[in-house]
mmCIF file of C-alpha atoms and ligand atoms in Angstrom:
data_model
loop_
_atom_site.group_PDB
_atom_site.id
_atom_site.type_symbol
_atom_site.label_atom_id
_atom_site.label_comp_id
_atom_site.label_asym_id
_atom_site.label_seq_id
_atom_site.Cartn_x
_atom_site.Cartn_y
_atom_site.Cartn_z
ATOM 1 C CA MET J 1 13.940 -14.547 -21.260
ATOM 2 C CA TYR J 2 14.502 -14.733 -17.484
ATOM 3 C CA ASP J 3 12.174 -17.675 -16.912
ATOM 4 C CA ARG J 4 10.063 -15.663 -14.475
ATOM 5 C CA ILE J 5 6.646 -16.569 -13.125
ATOM 6 C CA TYR J 6 3.708 -14.365 -12.197
ATOM 7 C CA ASN J 7 3.838 -13.642 -8.481
ATOM 8 C CA PHE J 8 0.425 -12.705 -7.057
ATOM 9 C CA ALA J 9 1.779 -12.282 -3.508
ATOM 10 C CA ALA J 10 0.333 -9.552 -1.277
ATOM 11 C CA GLY J 11 3.776 -8.245 -0.395
ATOM 12 C CA PRO J 12 6.664 -8.255 -0.836
ATOM 13 C CA SER J 13 5.467 -8.621 -4.364
ATOM 14 C CA GLN J 14 6.326 -8.478 -8.010
ATOM 15 C CA LEU J 15 8.422 -5.526 -9.202
ATOM 16 C CA PRO J 16 8.259 -4.105 -12.727
ATOM 17 C CA LEU J 17 10.684 -6.047 -14.924
ATOM 18 C CA GLU J 18 12.116 -2.786 -16.252
ATOM 19 C CA VAL J 19 13.027 -1.805 -12.685
ATOM 20 C CA LEU J 20 14.808 -5.109 -12.072
ATOM 21 C CA GLU J 21 16.695 -4.664 -15.324
ATOM 22 C CA GLU J 22 17.754 -1.159 -14.322
ATOM 23 C CA ILE J 23 18.927 -2.413 -10.920
ATOM 24 C CA SER J 24 20.971 -5.174 -12.516
ATOM 25 C CA LYS J 25 22.498 -2.725 -14.994
ATOM 26 C CA ASP J 26 23.555 -0.423 -12.143
ATOM 27 C CA LEU J 27 24.485 -3.110 -9.677
ATOM 28 C CA PHE J 28 28.286 -3.100 -9.941
ATOM 29 C CA ASN J 29 28.887 0.406 -11.192
ATOM 30 C CA TYR J 30 26.183 3.025 -10.778
ATOM 31 C CA HIS J 31 26.430 5.544 -13.635
ATOM 32 C CA GLY J 32 30.247 5.493 -13.743
ATOM 33 C CA SER J 33 30.670 6.006 -9.993
ATOM 34 C CA GLY J 34 32.629 2.748 -9.809
ATOM 35 C CA MET J 35 30.409 1.347 -7.074
ATOM 36 C CA SER J 36 26.974 -0.027 -6.359
ATOM 37 C CA VAL J 37 24.312 2.174 -4.762
ATOM 38 C CA MET J 38 24.480 -0.266 -1.832
ATOM 39 C CA GLU J 39 28.087 0.752 -1.226
ATOM 40 C CA MET J 40 27.633 4.518 -1.347
ATOM 41 C CA SER J 41 27.763 6.798 1.651
ATOM 42 C CA HIS J 42 24.360 8.326 2.181
ATOM 43 C CA ARG J 43 26.117 11.688 2.323
ATOM 44 C CA SER J 44 28.060 11.260 -0.923
ATOM 45 C CA LYS J 45 27.401 13.495 -3.914
ATOM 46 C CA ASP J 46 26.218 10.556 -6.044
ATOM 47 C CA TYR J 47 23.806 9.319 -3.412
ATOM 48 C CA LEU J 48 22.429 12.746 -2.576
ATOM 49 C CA ALA J 49 21.677 13.250 -6.261
ATOM 50 C CA ILE J 50 19.706 9.974 -6.260
ATOM 51 C CA PHE J 51 17.929 10.949 -3.046
ATOM 52 C CA GLU J 52 16.855 14.372 -4.320
ATOM 53 C CA GLU J 53 15.648 12.893 -7.593
ATOM 54 C CA VAL J 54 13.596 10.230 -5.784
ATOM 55 C CA LYS J 55 11.837 12.901 -3.734
ATOM 56 C CA ALA J 56 11.276 15.094 -6.780
ATOM 57 C CA THR J 57 9.831 12.185 -8.767
ATOM 58 C CA ILE J 58 7.448 11.180 -5.972
ATOM 59 C CA LYS J 59 6.369 14.782 -5.681
ATOM 60 C CA ARG J 60 5.699 15.008 -9.425
ATOM 61 C CA ILE J 61 3.822 11.742 -9.875
ATOM 62 C CA MET J 62 1.677 12.179 -6.756
ATOM 63 C CA ASN J 63 1.231 15.897 -7.269
ATOM 64 C CA ILE J 64 2.348 16.676 -3.722
ATOM 65 C CA PRO J 65 2.030 20.344 -2.757
ATOM 66 C CA ASP J 66 4.960 22.262 -1.243
ATOM 67 C CA ASN J 67 3.449 22.272 2.234
ATOM 68 C CA TYR J 68 3.973 18.513 2.624
ATOM 69 C CA GLN J 69 7.178 16.726 3.651
ATOM 70 C CA ILE J 70 8.262 13.401 2.211
ATOM 71 C CA LEU J 71 9.947 11.226 4.847
ATOM 72 C CA PHE J 72 11.718 7.889 4.419
ATOM 73 C CA ILE J 73 11.439 5.844 7.568
ATOM 74 C CA GLN J 74 12.650 2.381 8.438
ATOM 75 C CA GLY J 75 10.455 -0.112 10.248
ATOM 76 C CA GLY J 76 7.815 -0.755 7.598
ATOM 77 C CA ALA J 77 4.201 0.296 7.972
ATOM 78 C CA THR J 78 3.832 -1.104 11.470
ATOM 79 C CA GLU J 79 6.225 1.452 12.914
ATOM 80 C CA GLU J 80 3.747 4.151 11.944
ATOM 81 C CA PHE J 81 1.045 2.443 14.027
ATOM 82 C CA SER J 82 3.083 3.783 16.988
ATOM 83 C CA ALA J 83 4.610 6.902 15.446
ATOM 84 C CA ILE J 84 1.280 8.393 14.346
ATOM 85 C CA PRO J 85 -0.295 8.651 17.813
ATOM 86 C CA LEU J 86 3.055 9.582 19.353
ATOM 87 C CA ASN J 87 3.331 12.548 16.975
ATOM 88 C CA LEU J 88 -0.239 13.590 16.273
ATOM 89 C CA LEU J 89 -2.043 13.250 19.588
ATOM 90 C CA LYS J 90 -2.272 16.759 20.968
ATOM 91 C CA LYS J 91 -5.489 17.036 22.940
ATOM 92 C CA GLY J 92 -5.166 13.265 23.421
ATOM 93 C CA LYS J 93 -8.007 11.748 21.383
ATOM 94 C CA ALA J 94 -8.222 10.156 17.926
ATOM 95 C CA ASP J 95 -10.891 8.444 15.833
ATOM 96 C CA TYR J 96 -10.079 5.075 14.257
ATOM 97 C CA ILE J 97 -12.206 3.474 11.541
ATOM 98 C CA ILE J 98 -11.661 -0.256 11.650
ATOM 99 C CA THR J 99 -12.087 -2.032 8.331
ATOM 100 C CA GLY J 100 -9.599 -4.855 8.768
ATOM 101 C CA ASN J 101 -6.768 -6.374 10.766
ATOM 102 C CA PHE J 102 -4.260 -3.584 10.106
ATOM 103 C CA SER J 103 -6.518 -0.727 11.225
ATOM 104 C CA LYS J 104 -7.432 -2.838 14.252
ATOM 105 C CA LYS J 105 -3.752 -3.304 15.102
ATOM 106 C CA ALA J 106 -3.112 0.405 14.585
ATOM 107 C CA ALA J 107 -5.982 1.295 16.951
ATOM 108 C CA GLU J 108 -4.735 -1.141 19.578
ATOM 109 C CA GLU J 109 -1.284 0.402 19.404
ATOM 110 C CA ALA J 110 -2.683 3.934 19.606
ATOM 111 C CA LYS J 111 -4.655 3.026 22.744
ATOM 112 C CA LYS J 112 -1.320 2.878 24.580
ATOM 113 C CA TYR J 113 -0.918 6.608 24.073
ATOM 114 C CA GLY J 114 -4.341 8.205 24.107
ATOM 115 C CA GLU J 115 -8.106 7.947 24.092
ATOM 116 C CA ILE J 116 -9.200 6.115 20.971
ATOM 117 C CA ASN J 117 -12.754 6.360 19.696
ATOM 118 C CA ILE J 118 -13.682 3.503 17.383
ATOM 119 C CA ALA J 119 -15.764 5.424 14.863
ATOM 120 C CA TYR J 120 -16.719 2.255 12.995
ATOM 121 C CA ASP J 121 -15.882 -1.403 13.423
ATOM 122 C CA GLY J 122 -16.368 -3.786 10.495
ATOM 123 C CA LYS J 123 -16.083 -6.655 12.992
ATOM 124 C CA GLU J 124 -14.378 -9.856 12.074
ATOM 125 C CA ASP J 125 -15.399 -10.581 8.472
ATOM 126 C CA TYR J 126 -14.457 -7.118 7.168
ATOM 127 C CA VAL J 127 -16.396 -7.242 3.926
ATOM 128 C CA HIS J 128 -17.519 -3.626 3.980
ATOM 129 C CA ILE J 129 -16.237 -0.062 3.739
ATOM 130 C CA PRO J 130 -18.572 2.272 5.628
ATOM 131 C CA SER J 131 -20.344 5.256 4.137
ATOM 132 C CA GLN J 132 -20.257 8.614 5.863
ATOM 133 C CA ASN J 133 -23.495 8.068 7.789
ATOM 134 C CA GLU J 134 -22.165 4.859 9.337
ATOM 135 C CA LEU J 135 -19.306 6.716 11.061
ATOM 136 C CA LYS J 136 -19.448 7.948 14.632
ATOM 137 C CA LEU J 137 -16.803 10.643 14.408
ATOM 138 C CA SER J 138 -15.917 12.830 17.391
ATOM 139 C CA ASP J 139 -15.799 16.616 17.258
ATOM 140 C CA ASP J 140 -12.614 16.850 19.267
ATOM 141 C CA ALA J 141 -10.316 14.229 17.724
ATOM 142 C CA ASP J 142 -6.742 15.151 16.820
ATOM 143 C CA TYR J 143 -6.990 13.010 13.686
ATOM 144 C CA VAL J 144 -9.136 10.391 11.966
ATOM 145 C CA TYR J 145 -7.391 7.183 10.938
ATOM 146 C CA ILE J 146 -8.257 4.815 8.074
ATOM 147 C CA CYS J 147 -6.611 1.966 6.208
ATOM 148 C CA ALA J 148 -7.189 2.909 2.558
ATOM 149 C CA ASN J 149 -6.935 -0.633 1.195
ATOM 150 C CA ASN J 150 -7.382 -3.752 3.279
ATOM 151 C CA THR J 151 -4.824 -6.121 1.829
ATOM 152 C CA VAL J 152 -6.129 -9.191 3.613
ATOM 153 C CA TYR J 153 -9.851 -8.767 2.920
ATOM 154 C CA GLY J 154 -9.775 -7.151 -0.501
ATOM 155 C CA THR J 155 -11.708 -3.996 0.379
ATOM 156 C CA GLU J 156 -10.762 -0.444 -0.540
ATOM 157 C CA TRP J 157 -12.099 3.030 0.208
ATOM 158 C CA GLN J 158 -13.637 4.622 -2.896
ATOM 159 C CA ASN J 159 -14.897 7.782 -1.165
ATOM 160 C CA TYR J 160 -12.751 8.831 1.737
ATOM 161 C CA PRO J 161 -14.517 9.995 4.896
ATOM 162 C CA LYS J 162 -15.240 13.680 5.314
ATOM 163 C CA THR J 163 -13.605 14.854 8.514
ATOM 164 C CA ARG J 164 -14.137 18.645 8.255
ATOM 165 C CA ASP J 165 -10.962 20.294 9.534
ATOM 166 C CA ILE J 166 -9.729 17.243 11.448
ATOM 167 C CA PRO J 167 -6.711 15.742 9.634
ATOM 168 C CA LEU J 168 -7.326 12.446 7.854
ATOM 169 C CA VAL J 169 -4.517 9.886 8.232
ATOM 170 C CA ALA J 170 -4.375 6.949 5.824
ATOM 171 C CA ASP J 171 -2.395 3.731 5.633
ATOM 172 C CA MET J 172 -1.920 3.348 1.877
ATOM 173 C CA SER J 173 0.523 0.453 2.059
ATOM 174 C CA SER J 174 -1.341 -1.603 -0.503
ATOM 175 C CA ASP J 175 -2.806 0.982 -2.854
ATOM 176 C CA ILE J 176 -0.365 3.884 -2.932
ATOM 177 C CA CYS J 177 0.059 5.210 -6.475
ATOM 178 C CA SER J 178 -2.541 2.799 -7.858
ATOM 179 C CA LYS J 179 -5.092 5.575 -8.428
ATOM 180 C CA VAL J 180 -5.244 9.331 -8.459
ATOM 181 C CA ILE J 181 -5.831 10.924 -5.054
ATOM 182 C CA ASP J 182 -5.778 14.505 -3.905
ATOM 183 C CA ILE J 183 -3.105 14.783 -1.219
ATOM 184 C CA ASN J 184 -4.849 17.904 0.084
ATOM 185 C CA ASP J 185 -7.599 15.639 1.437
ATOM 186 C CA PHE J 186 -5.104 14.130 3.881
ATOM 187 C CA GLY J 187 -3.002 15.329 6.785
ATOM 188 C CA LEU J 188 -0.726 12.319 6.541
ATOM 189 C CA ILE J 189 -0.468 9.285 4.299
ATOM 190 C CA TYR J 190 1.986 6.496 4.671
ATOM 191 C CA ALA J 191 2.946 3.160 3.193
ATOM 192 C CA GLY J 192 5.248 0.242 3.713
ATOM 193 C CA CYS J 193 6.914 0.204 0.299
ATOM 194 C CA GLN J 194 7.067 -3.543 -0.395
ATOM 195 C CA LYS J 195 3.840 -3.790 -2.376
ATOM 196 C CA ASN J 196 3.180 -1.014 -4.848
ATOM 197 C CA PHE J 197 6.262 1.081 -4.285
ATOM 198 C CA GLY J 198 9.452 -0.941 -4.154
ATOM 199 C CA ILE J 199 10.961 -3.264 -1.613
ATOM 200 C CA ALA J 200 10.711 -4.098 2.091
ATOM 201 C CA GLY J 201 12.537 -2.203 4.797
ATOM 202 C CA LEU J 202 11.226 1.235 3.960
ATOM 203 C CA GLY J 203 8.246 3.270 5.030
ATOM 204 C CA LEU J 204 7.167 6.364 3.163
ATOM 205 C CA VAL J 205 5.424 9.093 5.166
ATOM 206 C CA ILE J 206 3.929 12.179 3.526
ATOM 207 C CA ILE J 207 2.924 14.699 6.160
ATOM 208 C CA ARG J 208 1.477 18.207 6.016
ATOM 209 C CA ASP J 209 3.746 20.839 7.578
ATOM 210 C CA ASP J 210 1.259 22.033 10.181
ATOM 211 C CA LEU J 211 1.150 18.518 11.688
ATOM 212 C CA LEU J 212 4.835 18.694 12.573
ATOM 213 C CA TYR J 213 4.015 20.186 15.962
ATOM 214 C CA ASP J 214 5.563 19.612 19.345
ATOM 215 C CA ASN J 215 2.925 17.693 21.310
ATOM 216 C CA GLY J 216 5.082 17.286 24.385
ATOM 217 C CA ILE J 217 5.014 13.467 24.225
ATOM 218 C CA THR J 218 8.324 11.705 24.837
ATOM 219 C CA LYS J 219 9.052 9.440 21.886
ATOM 220 C CA PRO J 220 11.950 7.446 20.403
ATOM 221 C CA VAL J 221 14.117 9.753 18.349
ATOM 222 C CA LEU J 222 13.588 7.878 15.070
ATOM 223 C CA MET J 223 9.820 8.037 15.495
ATOM 224 C CA ASP J 224 9.860 11.785 15.876
ATOM 225 C CA TYR J 225 8.548 13.203 12.591
ATOM 226 C CA ARG J 226 9.924 16.648 13.444
ATOM 227 C CA ILE J 227 13.415 15.264 13.814
ATOM 228 C CA GLN J 228 13.059 13.193 10.650
ATOM 229 C CA ALA J 229 11.810 16.221 8.721
ATOM 230 C CA LYS J 230 14.494 18.542 10.105
ATOM 231 C CA ASN J 231 17.212 16.060 9.136
ATOM 232 C CA ASP J 232 15.699 15.243 5.733
ATOM 233 C CA SER J 233 15.263 11.564 6.800
ATOM 234 C CA MET J 234 18.993 11.325 7.501
ATOM 235 C CA TYR J 235 19.157 11.588 11.272
ATOM 236 C CA ASN J 236 20.695 8.146 10.938
ATOM 237 C CA THR J 237 21.643 6.097 7.879
ATOM 238 C CA PRO J 238 18.471 5.608 5.855
ATOM 239 C CA ASN J 239 17.689 2.497 3.823
ATOM 240 C CA THR J 240 19.672 3.801 0.871
ATOM 241 C CA PHE J 241 19.031 0.906 -1.489
ATOM 242 C CA ALA J 242 15.275 0.721 -0.873
ATOM 243 C CA ILE J 243 15.005 4.482 -1.461
ATOM 244 C CA TYR J 244 16.877 4.074 -4.759
ATOM 245 C CA VAL J 245 14.506 1.252 -5.811
ATOM 246 C CA LEU J 246 11.525 3.380 -4.809
ATOM 247 C CA GLY J 247 12.888 6.062 -7.128
ATOM 248 C CA LEU J 248 13.122 3.594 -10.000
ATOM 249 C CA VAL J 249 9.531 2.473 -9.421
ATOM 250 C CA ALA J 250 8.385 6.105 -9.292
ATOM 251 C CA LYS J 251 10.186 6.782 -12.606
ATOM 252 C CA TRP J 252 8.594 3.662 -14.072
ATOM 253 C CA ILE J 253 5.163 5.000 -13.076
ATOM 254 C CA GLU J 254 5.995 8.321 -14.687
ATOM 255 C CA ASN J 255 7.155 6.637 -17.904
ATOM 256 C CA LYS J 256 3.921 4.638 -18.042
ATOM 257 C CA GLY J 257 2.021 7.914 -18.288
ATOM 258 C CA GLY J 258 1.649 8.507 -14.563
ATOM 259 C CA ILE J 259 -0.823 7.343 -11.955
ATOM 260 C CA LYS J 260 -3.803 8.375 -14.096
ATOM 261 C CA GLU J 261 -2.846 5.889 -16.811
ATOM 262 C CA LEU J 262 -2.032 3.150 -14.315
ATOM 263 C CA GLN J 263 -5.393 3.658 -12.661
ATOM 264 C CA LYS J 264 -7.139 2.899 -15.965
ATOM 265 C CA ILE J 265 -5.114 -0.303 -16.371
ATOM 266 C CA ASN J 266 -5.696 -1.269 -12.729
ATOM 267 C CA GLU J 267 -9.449 -0.835 -13.116
ATOM 268 C CA LYS J 268 -9.387 -2.957 -16.256
ATOM 269 C CA LYS J 269 -7.319 -5.668 -14.565
ATOM 270 C CA ALA J 270 -9.641 -5.853 -11.557
ATOM 271 C CA ARG J 271 -12.716 -5.913 -13.795
ATOM 272 C CA LEU J 272 -11.376 -8.955 -15.657
ATOM 273 C CA LEU J 273 -11.460 -10.957 -12.415
ATOM 274 C CA TYR J 274 -14.588 -9.432 -10.851
ATOM 275 C CA ASP J 275 -16.566 -10.062 -14.045
ATOM 276 C CA ILE J 276 -15.818 -13.756 -13.731
ATOM 277 C CA ILE J 277 -16.736 -13.789 -10.040
ATOM 278 C CA ASP J 278 -19.960 -11.858 -10.646
ATOM 279 C CA ASN J 279 -21.070 -14.124 -13.462
ATOM 280 C CA SER J 280 -20.381 -17.367 -11.690
ATOM 281 C CA ASP J 281 -22.032 -19.404 -8.967
ATOM 282 C CA PHE J 282 -18.755 -21.302 -8.553
ATOM 283 C CA TYR J 283 -16.579 -18.402 -7.388
ATOM 284 C CA LYS J 284 -17.822 -16.297 -4.480
ATOM 285 C CA GLY J 285 -16.336 -12.849 -3.845
ATOM 286 C CA HIS J 286 -15.377 -12.038 -0.252
ATOM 287 C CA ALA J 287 -16.109 -8.303 -0.187
ATOM 288 C CA ASP J 288 -19.321 -6.331 -0.679
ATOM 289 C CA LYS J 289 -19.497 -5.202 -4.306
ATOM 290 C CA ASP J 290 -19.339 -1.487 -3.498
ATOM 291 C CA SER J 291 -16.334 -1.982 -1.195
ATOM 292 C CA ARG J 292 -14.083 -4.052 -3.434
ATOM 293 C CA SER J 293 -10.381 -3.460 -3.911
ATOM 294 C CA ASN J 294 -8.698 -3.090 -7.267
ATOM 295 C CA MET J 295 -5.448 -4.339 -5.727
ATOM 296 C CA ASN J 296 -6.324 -7.482 -3.792
ATOM 297 C CA ILE J 297 -9.063 -9.624 -5.305
ATOM 298 C CA THR J 298 -10.440 -12.062 -2.727
ATOM 299 C CA PHE J 299 -12.786 -14.938 -3.449
ATOM 300 C CA ALA J 300 -13.460 -18.533 -2.563
ATOM 301 C CA LEU J 301 -14.375 -21.704 -4.402
ATOM 302 C CA PRO J 302 -17.221 -23.981 -3.238
ATOM 303 C CA ASP J 303 -15.016 -25.824 -0.722
ATOM 304 C CA LYS J 304 -11.557 -25.852 0.835
ATOM 305 C CA GLU J 305 -10.343 -28.794 -1.251
ATOM 306 C CA LEU J 306 -11.139 -26.885 -4.430
ATOM 307 C CA ASP J 307 -9.365 -23.781 -3.050
ATOM 308 C CA GLU J 308 -6.267 -25.888 -2.502
ATOM 309 C CA LEU J 309 -6.467 -27.542 -5.896
ATOM 310 C CA PHE J 310 -6.898 -24.130 -7.541
ATOM 311 C CA VAL J 311 -3.710 -22.829 -5.890
ATOM 312 C CA LYS J 312 -1.813 -25.997 -6.798
ATOM 313 C CA GLU J 313 -2.884 -26.013 -10.440
ATOM 314 C CA ALA J 314 -2.280 -22.281 -10.813
ATOM 315 C CA THR J 315 1.241 -22.749 -9.447
ATOM 316 C CA LYS J 316 1.862 -25.441 -12.054
ATOM 317 C CA ALA J 317 0.681 -22.962 -14.687
ATOM 318 C CA GLY J 318 3.223 -20.344 -13.511
ATOM 319 C CA MET J 319 0.995 -18.212 -11.244
ATOM 320 C CA VAL J 320 2.066 -18.350 -7.606
ATOM 321 C CA SER J 321 1.070 -17.076 -4.143
ATOM 322 C CA LEU J 322 -2.672 -17.109 -4.749
ATOM 323 C CA LYS J 323 -3.589 -18.603 -1.380
ATOM 324 C CA GLY J 324 -5.823 -16.352 0.712
ATOM 325 C CA TYR J 325 -4.673 -14.978 4.065
ATOM 326 C CA ARG J 326 -4.965 -17.545 6.871
ATOM 327 C CA THR J 327 -7.882 -15.821 8.624
ATOM 328 C CA VAL J 328 -9.928 -15.425 5.427
ATOM 329 C CA GLY J 329 -9.050 -18.572 3.453
ATOM 330 C CA GLY J 330 -9.962 -18.924 -0.204
ATOM 331 C CA ILE J 331 -7.960 -17.165 -2.875
ATOM 332 C CA ARG J 332 -6.338 -13.740 -2.983
ATOM 333 C CA ALA J 333 -4.887 -12.369 -6.204
ATOM 334 C CA SER J 334 -2.804 -9.281 -5.536
ATOM 335 C CA ILE J 335 -2.581 -7.316 -8.752
ATOM 336 C CA TYR J 336 -0.550 -4.237 -7.903
ATOM 337 C CA ASN J 337 0.780 -1.748 -10.457
ATOM 338 C CA ALA J 338 3.617 -4.034 -11.494
ATOM 339 C CA MET J 339 1.342 -6.952 -12.401
ATOM 340 C CA PRO J 340 0.974 -6.817 -16.190
ATOM 341 C CA ILE J 341 -2.472 -7.138 -17.725
ATOM 342 C CA GLU J 342 -1.313 -10.265 -19.603
ATOM 343 C CA ALA J 343 -0.842 -11.980 -16.239
ATOM 344 C CA VAL J 344 -4.361 -11.077 -15.141
ATOM 345 C CA GLU J 345 -5.741 -12.284 -18.504
ATOM 346 C CA LYS J 346 -3.894 -15.530 -17.975
ATOM 347 C CA LEU J 347 -5.408 -15.881 -14.493
ATOM 348 C CA ALA J 348 -8.872 -15.024 -15.826
ATOM 349 C CA ASN J 349 -8.607 -17.750 -18.480
ATOM 350 C CA PHE J 350 -7.337 -20.180 -15.898
ATOM 351 C CA MET J 351 -10.353 -19.373 -13.681
ATOM 352 C CA LYS J 352 -12.792 -19.967 -16.534
ATOM 353 C CA ASN J 353 -11.218 -23.306 -17.438
ATOM 354 C CA PHE J 354 -10.988 -24.400 -13.813
ATOM 355 C CA GLU J 355 -14.679 -23.682 -13.305
ATOM 356 C CA LYS J 356 -15.585 -25.695 -16.423
ATOM 357 C CA GLU J 357 -13.540 -28.672 -15.234
ATOM 358 C CA HIS J 358 -14.612 -28.719 -11.607
ATOM 359 C CA LYS J 359 -18.156 -27.429 -11.447
HETATM 360 N N1 PMP D 401 -0.851 -1.978 6.516
HETATM 361 C C1 PMP D 401 -1.251 -2.684 5.439
HETATM 362 C C2 PMP D 401 -2.442 -2.198 4.662
HETATM 363 C C3 PMP D 401 -0.567 -3.832 5.060
HETATM 364 O O1 PMP D 401 -0.965 -4.530 4.007
HETATM 365 C C4 PMP D 401 0.563 -4.241 5.809
HETATM 366 C C5 PMP D 401 1.388 -5.445 5.453
HETATM 367 N N2 PMP D 401 0.825 -6.437 4.739
HETATM 368 C C6 PMP D 401 0.924 -3.495 6.937
HETATM 369 C C7 PMP D 401 0.198 -2.369 7.253
HETATM 370 C C8 PMP D 401 2.107 -3.883 7.780
HETATM 371 O O2 PMP D 401 3.234 -3.608 7.031
HETATM 372 P P1 PMP D 401 4.717 -3.908 7.502
HETATM 373 O O3 PMP D 401 4.884 -5.378 7.434
HETATM 374 O O4 PMP D 401 5.555 -3.163 6.515
HETATM 375 O O5 PMP D 401 4.885 -3.387 8.877
#
């Protein structure tokens, strides 16, 4: 009806069609207010009602206990690379587990502020998620940092590291709300919202109350989680529209039966593609089998020319942004929550036919 194509981009990425329809319905006159959400004061009654409902919906779908705060922060995920050490370093040391470019960047940023122990380094090909016995965790770290899903490499933590009473901090930018997690396992989780949870320009931080301590470190006011929490993310004007869209996506998840139901669909979608990769000597998966992501499926064809032809032909068939990240090459199919199973079936069929034609 809208002449849309399937967008397999890693982020910003495809939104649920129902969410786009809701946005367009509300665009000129939100629920009889006579204005768009974009035009509302963040302190107006209409906007505050949206804001409270967004928080309540996130809390419901993710089953967030009362002793956690939900913060909306501008600056994307990268801002948290700085804000996390600035807020959480107390004794001055943290453990970082490096499984890809984003955890590496986060560790490099944190080194500006404290002593960083690299508890594991997947080195440059990042095909593997470590098991507990591969980690060299410290006893005296203020927190342990992971990237839950490595968007570029297509690896994802299945069993999070055990850190005893040291808070676990996770970058969930590319797998938030794609599977059931227990928030109690984490001290802080965060995400840039432009993949699984809305649009760019918004970071979501979920932090346990006891981590909102004063660590005595001077920090920019907007990176101070205590100030953000005290002011309910409205110390300055928040990204009102992105928060509203996040709320619509959260409602969409709820209407789909919640994260539990989406997880089943996500597993099925990923299996469709991994089954082809595993049963082929034409396609080669990038990640170790036990470390693979259900969100970003990475693989390569026998040579670069075939990779390029694959992307070109897929584009012609209405499936775009399948080119792998520049440092990895090959193909990356990002199949977040909003990617319908029909699209993944279409890609799977395309892969089978392409292999037949070009083997
Ligand atoms: N972490 C992960 C896992 C990501 O995938 C990305 C972006 N692709 C980032 C961090 C950086 O996000 P942002 O561009 O919002 O700063």
